[in-house]
CSV table of C-alpha atoms in Angstrom, one decimal:
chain,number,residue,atom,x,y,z
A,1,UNK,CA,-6.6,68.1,-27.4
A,2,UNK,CA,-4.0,66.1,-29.5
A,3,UNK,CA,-3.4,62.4,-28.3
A,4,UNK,CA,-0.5,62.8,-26.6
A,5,UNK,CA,-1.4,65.6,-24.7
A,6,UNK,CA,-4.9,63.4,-23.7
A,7,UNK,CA,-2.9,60.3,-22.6
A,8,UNK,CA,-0.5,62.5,-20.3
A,9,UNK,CA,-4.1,64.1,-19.0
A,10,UNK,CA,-5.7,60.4,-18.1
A,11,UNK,CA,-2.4,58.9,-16.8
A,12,UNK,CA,-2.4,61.7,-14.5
A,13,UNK,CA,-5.9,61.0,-13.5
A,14,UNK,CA,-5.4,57.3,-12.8
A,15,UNK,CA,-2.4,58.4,-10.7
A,16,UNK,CA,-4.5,60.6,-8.7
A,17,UNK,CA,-7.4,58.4,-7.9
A,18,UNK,CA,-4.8,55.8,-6.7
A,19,UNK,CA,-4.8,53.4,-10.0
A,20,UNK,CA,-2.1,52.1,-12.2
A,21,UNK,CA,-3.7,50.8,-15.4
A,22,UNK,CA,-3.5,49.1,-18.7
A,23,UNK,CA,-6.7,50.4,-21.2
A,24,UNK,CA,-6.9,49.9,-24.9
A,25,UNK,CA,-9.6,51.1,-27.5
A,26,UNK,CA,-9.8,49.9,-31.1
A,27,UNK,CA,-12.8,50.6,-33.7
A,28,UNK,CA,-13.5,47.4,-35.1
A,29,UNK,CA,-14.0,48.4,-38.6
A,30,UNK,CA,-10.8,50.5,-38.8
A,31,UNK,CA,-8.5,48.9,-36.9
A,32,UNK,CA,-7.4,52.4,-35.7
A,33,UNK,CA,-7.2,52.2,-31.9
A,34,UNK,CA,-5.7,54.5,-28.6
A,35,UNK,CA,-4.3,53.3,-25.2
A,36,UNK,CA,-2.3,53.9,-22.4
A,37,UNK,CA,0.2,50.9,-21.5
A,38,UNK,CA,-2.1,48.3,-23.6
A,39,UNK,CA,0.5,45.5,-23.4
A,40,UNK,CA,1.3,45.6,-19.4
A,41,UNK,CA,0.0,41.8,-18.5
A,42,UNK,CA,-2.6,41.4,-15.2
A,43,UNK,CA,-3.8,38.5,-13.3
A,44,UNK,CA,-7.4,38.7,-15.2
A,45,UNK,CA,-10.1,37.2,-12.5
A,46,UNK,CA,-12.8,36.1,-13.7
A,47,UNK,CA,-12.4,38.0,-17.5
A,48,UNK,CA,-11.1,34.3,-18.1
A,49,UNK,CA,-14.8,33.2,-18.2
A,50,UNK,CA,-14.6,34.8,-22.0
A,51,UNK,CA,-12.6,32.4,-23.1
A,52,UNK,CA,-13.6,29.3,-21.3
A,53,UNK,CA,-17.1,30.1,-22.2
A,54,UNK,CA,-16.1,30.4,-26.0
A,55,UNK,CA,-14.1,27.2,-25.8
A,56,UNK,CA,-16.9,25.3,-24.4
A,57,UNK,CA,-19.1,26.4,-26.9
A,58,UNK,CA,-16.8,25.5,-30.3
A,59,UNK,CA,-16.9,21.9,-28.4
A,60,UNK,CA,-20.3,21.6,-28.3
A,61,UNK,CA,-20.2,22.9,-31.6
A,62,UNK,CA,-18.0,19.9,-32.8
A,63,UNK,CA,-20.1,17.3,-30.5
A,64,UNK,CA,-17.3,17.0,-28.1
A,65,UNK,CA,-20.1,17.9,-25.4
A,66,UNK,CA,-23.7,18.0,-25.2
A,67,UNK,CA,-25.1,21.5,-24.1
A,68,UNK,CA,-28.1,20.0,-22.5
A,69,UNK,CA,-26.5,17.6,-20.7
A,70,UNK,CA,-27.2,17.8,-16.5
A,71,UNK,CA,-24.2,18.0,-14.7
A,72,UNK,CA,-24.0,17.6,-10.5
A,73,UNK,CA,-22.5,20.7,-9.2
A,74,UNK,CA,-21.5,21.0,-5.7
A,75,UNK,CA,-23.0,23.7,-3.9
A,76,UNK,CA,-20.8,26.9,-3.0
A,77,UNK,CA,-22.6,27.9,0.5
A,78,UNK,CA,-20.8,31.1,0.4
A,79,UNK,CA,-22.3,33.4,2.7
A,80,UNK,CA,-20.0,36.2,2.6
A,81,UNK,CA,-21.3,39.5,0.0
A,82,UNK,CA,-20.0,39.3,-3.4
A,83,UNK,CA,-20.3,36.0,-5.1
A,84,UNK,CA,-23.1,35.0,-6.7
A,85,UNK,CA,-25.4,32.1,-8.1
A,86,UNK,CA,-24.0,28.9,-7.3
A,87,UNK,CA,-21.3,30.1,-5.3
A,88,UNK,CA,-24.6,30.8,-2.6
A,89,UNK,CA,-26.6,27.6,-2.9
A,90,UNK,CA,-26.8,25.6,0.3
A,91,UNK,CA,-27.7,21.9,-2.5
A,92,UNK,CA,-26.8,20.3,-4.8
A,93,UNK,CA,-27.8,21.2,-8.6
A,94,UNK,CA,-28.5,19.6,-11.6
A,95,UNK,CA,-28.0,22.2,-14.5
A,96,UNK,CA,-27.3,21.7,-18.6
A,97,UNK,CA,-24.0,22.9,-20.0
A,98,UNK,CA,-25.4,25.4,-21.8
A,99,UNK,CA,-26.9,27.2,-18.7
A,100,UNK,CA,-23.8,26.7,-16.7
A,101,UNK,CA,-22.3,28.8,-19.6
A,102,UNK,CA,-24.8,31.3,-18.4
A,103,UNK,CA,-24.5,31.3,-14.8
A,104,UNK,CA,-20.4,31.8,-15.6
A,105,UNK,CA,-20.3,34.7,-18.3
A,106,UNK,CA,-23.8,36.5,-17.7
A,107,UNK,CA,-23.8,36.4,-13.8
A,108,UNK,CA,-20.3,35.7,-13.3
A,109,UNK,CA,-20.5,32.6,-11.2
A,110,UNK,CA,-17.2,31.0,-10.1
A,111,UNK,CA,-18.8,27.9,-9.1
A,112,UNK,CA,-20.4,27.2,-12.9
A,113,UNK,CA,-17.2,28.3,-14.0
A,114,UNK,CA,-15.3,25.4,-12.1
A,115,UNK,CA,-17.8,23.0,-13.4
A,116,UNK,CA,-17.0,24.2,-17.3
A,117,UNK,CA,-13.5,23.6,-16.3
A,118,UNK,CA,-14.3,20.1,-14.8
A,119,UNK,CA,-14.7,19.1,-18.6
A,120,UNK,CA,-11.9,21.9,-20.3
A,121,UNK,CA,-9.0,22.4,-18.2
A,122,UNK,CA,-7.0,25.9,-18.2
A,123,UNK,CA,-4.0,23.9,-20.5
A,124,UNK,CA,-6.5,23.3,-23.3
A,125,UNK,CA,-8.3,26.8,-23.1
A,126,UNK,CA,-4.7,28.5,-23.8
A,127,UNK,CA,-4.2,25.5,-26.2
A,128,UNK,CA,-7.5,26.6,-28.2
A,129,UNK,CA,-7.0,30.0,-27.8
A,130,UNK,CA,-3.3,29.7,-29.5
A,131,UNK,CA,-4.9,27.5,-32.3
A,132,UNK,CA,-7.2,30.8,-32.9
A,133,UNK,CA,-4.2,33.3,-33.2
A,134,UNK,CA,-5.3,35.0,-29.8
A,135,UNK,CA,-1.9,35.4,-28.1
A,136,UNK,CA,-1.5,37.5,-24.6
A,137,UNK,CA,-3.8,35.4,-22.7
A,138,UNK,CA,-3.2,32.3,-20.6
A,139,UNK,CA,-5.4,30.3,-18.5
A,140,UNK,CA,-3.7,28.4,-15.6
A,141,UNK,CA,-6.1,26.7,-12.7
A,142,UNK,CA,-9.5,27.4,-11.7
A,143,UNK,CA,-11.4,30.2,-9.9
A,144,UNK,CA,-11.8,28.5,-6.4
A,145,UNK,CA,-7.9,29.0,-6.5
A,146,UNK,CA,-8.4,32.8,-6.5
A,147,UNK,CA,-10.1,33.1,-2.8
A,148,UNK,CA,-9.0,29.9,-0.8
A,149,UNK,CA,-6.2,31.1,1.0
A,150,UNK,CA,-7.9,34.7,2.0
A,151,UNK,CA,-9.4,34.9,5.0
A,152,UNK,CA,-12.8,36.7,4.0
A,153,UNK,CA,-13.0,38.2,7.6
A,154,UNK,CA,-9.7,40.2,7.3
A,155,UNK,CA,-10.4,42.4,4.4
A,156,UNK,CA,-8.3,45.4,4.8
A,157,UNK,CA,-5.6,43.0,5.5
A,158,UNK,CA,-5.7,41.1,2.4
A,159,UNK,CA,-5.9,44.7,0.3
A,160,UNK,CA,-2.7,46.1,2.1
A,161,UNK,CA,-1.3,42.7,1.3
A,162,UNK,CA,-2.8,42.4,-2.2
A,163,UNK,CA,-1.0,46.2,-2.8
A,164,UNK,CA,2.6,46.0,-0.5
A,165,UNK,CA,3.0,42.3,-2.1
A,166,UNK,CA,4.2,43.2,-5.7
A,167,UNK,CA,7.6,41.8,-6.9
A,168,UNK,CA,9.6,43.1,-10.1
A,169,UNK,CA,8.4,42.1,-13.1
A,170,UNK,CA,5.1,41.8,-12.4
A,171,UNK,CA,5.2,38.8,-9.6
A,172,UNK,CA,3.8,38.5,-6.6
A,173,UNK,CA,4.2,37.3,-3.1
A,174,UNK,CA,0.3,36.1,-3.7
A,175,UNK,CA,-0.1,33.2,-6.5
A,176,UNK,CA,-3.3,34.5,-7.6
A,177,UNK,CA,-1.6,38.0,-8.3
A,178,UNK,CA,1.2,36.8,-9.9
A,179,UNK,CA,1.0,37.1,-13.6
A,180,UNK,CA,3.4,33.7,-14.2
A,181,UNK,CA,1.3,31.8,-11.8
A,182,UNK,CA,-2.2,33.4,-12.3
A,183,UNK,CA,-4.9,33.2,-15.2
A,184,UNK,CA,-2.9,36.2,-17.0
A,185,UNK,CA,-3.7,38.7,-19.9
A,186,UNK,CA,-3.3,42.6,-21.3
A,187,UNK,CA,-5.4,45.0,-22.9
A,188,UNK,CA,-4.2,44.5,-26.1
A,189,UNK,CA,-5.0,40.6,-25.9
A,190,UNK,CA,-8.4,41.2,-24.9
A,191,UNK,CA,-9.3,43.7,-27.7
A,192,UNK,CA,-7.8,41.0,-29.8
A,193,UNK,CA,-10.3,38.7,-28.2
A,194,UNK,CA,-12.8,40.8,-28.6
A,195,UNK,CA,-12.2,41.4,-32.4
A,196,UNK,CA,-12.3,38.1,-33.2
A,197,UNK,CA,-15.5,37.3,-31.7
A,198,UNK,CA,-17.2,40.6,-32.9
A,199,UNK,CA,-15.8,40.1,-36.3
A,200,UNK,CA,-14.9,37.4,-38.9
A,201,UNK,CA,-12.1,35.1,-37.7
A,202,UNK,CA,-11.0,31.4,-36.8
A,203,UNK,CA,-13.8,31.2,-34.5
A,204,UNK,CA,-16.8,29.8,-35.9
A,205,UNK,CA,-19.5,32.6,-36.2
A,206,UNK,CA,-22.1,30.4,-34.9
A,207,UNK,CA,-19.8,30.1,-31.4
A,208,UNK,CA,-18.6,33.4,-31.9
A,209,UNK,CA,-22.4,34.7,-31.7
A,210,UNK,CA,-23.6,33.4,-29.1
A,211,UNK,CA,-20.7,34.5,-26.7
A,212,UNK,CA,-21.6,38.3,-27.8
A,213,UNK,CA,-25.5,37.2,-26.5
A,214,UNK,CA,-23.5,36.2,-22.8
A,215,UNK,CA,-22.0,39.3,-22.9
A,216,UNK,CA,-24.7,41.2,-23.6
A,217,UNK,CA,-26.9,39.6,-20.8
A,218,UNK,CA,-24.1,40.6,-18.2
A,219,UNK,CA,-25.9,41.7,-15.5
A,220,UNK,CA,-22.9,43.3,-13.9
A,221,UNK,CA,-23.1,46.8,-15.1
A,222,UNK,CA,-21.9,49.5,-12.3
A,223,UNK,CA,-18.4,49.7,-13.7
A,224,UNK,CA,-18.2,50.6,-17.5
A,225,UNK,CA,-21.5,50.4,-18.7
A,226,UNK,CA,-23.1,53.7,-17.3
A,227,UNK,CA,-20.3,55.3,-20.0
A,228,UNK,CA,-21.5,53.7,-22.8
A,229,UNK,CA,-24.7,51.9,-22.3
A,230,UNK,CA,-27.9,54.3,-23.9
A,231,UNK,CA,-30.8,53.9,-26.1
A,232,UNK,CA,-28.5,54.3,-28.8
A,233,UNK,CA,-25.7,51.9,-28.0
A,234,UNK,CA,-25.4,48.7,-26.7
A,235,UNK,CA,-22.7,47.8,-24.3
A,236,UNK,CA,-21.8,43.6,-23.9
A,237,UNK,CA,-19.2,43.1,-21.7
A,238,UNK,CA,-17.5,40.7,-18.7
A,239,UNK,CA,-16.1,42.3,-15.4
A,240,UNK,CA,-13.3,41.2,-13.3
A,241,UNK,CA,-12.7,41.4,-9.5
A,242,UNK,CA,-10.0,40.1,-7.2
A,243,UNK,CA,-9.1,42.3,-3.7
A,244,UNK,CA,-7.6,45.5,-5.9
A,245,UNK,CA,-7.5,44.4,-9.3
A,246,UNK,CA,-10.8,46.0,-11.0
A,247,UNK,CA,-11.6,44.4,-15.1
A,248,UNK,CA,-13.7,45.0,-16.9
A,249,UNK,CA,-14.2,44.7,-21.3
A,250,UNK,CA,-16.4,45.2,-23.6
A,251,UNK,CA,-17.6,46.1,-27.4
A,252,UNK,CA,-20.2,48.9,-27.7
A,253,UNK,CA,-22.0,49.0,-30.6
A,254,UNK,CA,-23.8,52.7,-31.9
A,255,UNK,CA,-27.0,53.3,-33.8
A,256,UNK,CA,-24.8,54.3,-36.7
A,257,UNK,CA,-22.7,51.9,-37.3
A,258,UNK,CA,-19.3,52.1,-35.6
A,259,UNK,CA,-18.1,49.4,-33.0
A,260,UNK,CA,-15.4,50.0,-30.4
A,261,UNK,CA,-13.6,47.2,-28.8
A,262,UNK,CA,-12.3,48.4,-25.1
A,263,UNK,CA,-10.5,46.4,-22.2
A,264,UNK,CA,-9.8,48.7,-18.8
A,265,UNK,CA,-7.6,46.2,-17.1
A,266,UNK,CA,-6.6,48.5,-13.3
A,267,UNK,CA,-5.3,47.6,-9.6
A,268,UNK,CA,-5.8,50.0,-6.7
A,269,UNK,CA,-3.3,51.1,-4.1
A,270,UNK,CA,-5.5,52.2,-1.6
A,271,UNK,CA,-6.9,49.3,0.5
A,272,UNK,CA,-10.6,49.0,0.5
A,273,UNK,CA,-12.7,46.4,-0.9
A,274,UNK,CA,-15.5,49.1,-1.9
A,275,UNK,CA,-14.6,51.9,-4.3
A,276,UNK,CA,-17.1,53.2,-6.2
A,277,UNK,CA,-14.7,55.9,-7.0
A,278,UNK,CA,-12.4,53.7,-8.5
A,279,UNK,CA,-15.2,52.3,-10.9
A,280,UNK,CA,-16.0,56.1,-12.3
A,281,UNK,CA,-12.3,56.5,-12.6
A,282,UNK,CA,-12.2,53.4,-14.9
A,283,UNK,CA,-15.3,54.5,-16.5
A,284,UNK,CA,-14.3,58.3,-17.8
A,285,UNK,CA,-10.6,57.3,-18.7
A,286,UNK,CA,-11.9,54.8,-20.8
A,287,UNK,CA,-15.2,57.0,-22.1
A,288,UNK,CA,-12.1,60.0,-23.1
A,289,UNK,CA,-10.4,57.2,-25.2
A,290,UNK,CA,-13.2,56.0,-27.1
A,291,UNK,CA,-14.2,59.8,-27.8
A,292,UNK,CA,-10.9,60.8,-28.4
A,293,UNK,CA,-10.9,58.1,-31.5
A,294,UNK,CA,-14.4,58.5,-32.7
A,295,UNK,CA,-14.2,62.2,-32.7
A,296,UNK,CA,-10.8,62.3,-34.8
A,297,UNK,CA,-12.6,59.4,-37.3
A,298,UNK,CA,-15.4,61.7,-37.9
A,299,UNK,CA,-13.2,64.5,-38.8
């Protein structure tokens, strides 16, 4: 099947499972790369931990912070499913820098997260992120602003909101889903990310390196990774999750060599919190891309 013909195929399949999305592949030694709307920008959850943890770590790395210093961190006493870590301790902590970076990018922890952000604001992660060359992604206010004004009871509610709240251009009726108000990004900017992070680039190696070992320890792994995780590839990634918005990106690295940056970036119109569907979806639209590219490389 040519390209064209593919992407017509997998649009179609988004449509009927009840997604709109933005995906993007790229083999990292090539450069040569497939996608369907790559550039359409998304509120981006908690895929801003990338960056925030790989800011964090270039100032440690310049002795602007000390990774084994203890911080207080409040506990999150949240005793509704879904968040994890911090977000459910009933006491206060005491944990290093350097295992906050953890909790936030390996186990997704909004609470950890908010204490990283306690010491680098959103302005100066965009700021950093500039002084890289990564454009496409912006980082406005922290992850407790995603959930406080939803009523955790009232599910359904805040989905059929979440999907009948969309404005032109992109905005929302919802801050937190509004991509000139909300930690924003595309595809396209996270592959760019993700390129400079797997390969040589502004960001020190040393930093660069030890994000790939955060992402590699993600311990979130129902979405993408069942496509492309095997005992001859390893998948590092960071998901994202906010009412119908559904993240997730990653590199995946072969036995033999290649490397394929890929950033699913979708939001659901049918209101349910659960959809495993949805996740498969996700998973095969980006798993035809990536062997779409590989296939015509190796011809």
């Amino acid at each position: 099947m040519n390209r064209e013909a593919l992407i017509q195929e997998l649009r179609a399949e988004l449509d009927d499972g009840g997604l709109r999305g933005s995906f993007l592949v790229r083999d990292l030694h090539t450069g040569c790369e497939l996608g369907i709307e790559p550039d359409v920008q998304f509120p981006i959850a908690s895929l801003i931990k990338i960056p925030l943890a790989t800011v964090t770590l270039d100032r440690i790395r310049r002795g602007e912070l000390d990774g084994s210093m203890p911080m207080q961190v409040a506990p999150g006493r949240m005793t509704t499913p879904g968040p994890t870590g911090l977000s459910r301790f009933r006491h206060p902590a005491r944990i290093a820098i350097e295992d906050l970076l953890y909790l936030s990018t390996s186990i997704s922890d909004n609470i950890a997260a908010d204490a990283l952000f306690d010491m680098t604001p959103p302005a100066g992660i965009t700021a950093t992120l500039r002084k890289w060359k990564v454009h496409g992604i912006t980082a406005r206010h922290l992850m407790r602003d995603l959930t406080q004004t939803f009523d955790t009871a009232e599910v359904h509610l805040a989905h059929s909101l979440a999907i009948g709240g969309s404005i032109a251009g992109h905005g929302h009726q919802l801050a937190q889903l509004d991509v000139t108000r909300a930690n924003s990004g595309s595809a396209r900017a996270f592959v760019d990310l993700l390129q400079a992070l797997w390969t040589p680039s502004e960001i020190d190696r040393h930093v660069s390196e030890r994000v790939r070992d955060l992402m590699g320890h993600n311990l979130i792994r129902h979405r993408l990774a069942p496509d492309f995780s095997s005992d001859a590839s390893r998948w590092s990634s960071k998901t994202g999750t906010l009412l119908n918005l559904r993240h997730e990106v990653g590199v995946v690295e072969h036995s033999d060599g290649q490397s394929f940056a890929i950033a699913a970036l979708t939001e659901s119109r049918i209101p349910a919190a659960t959809q495993p569907e949805a996740d498969v979806l996700m998973a095969r639209i980006a798993r035809a891309l990536r062997d779409q590219l590989r296939h015509a490389e190796i011809r």
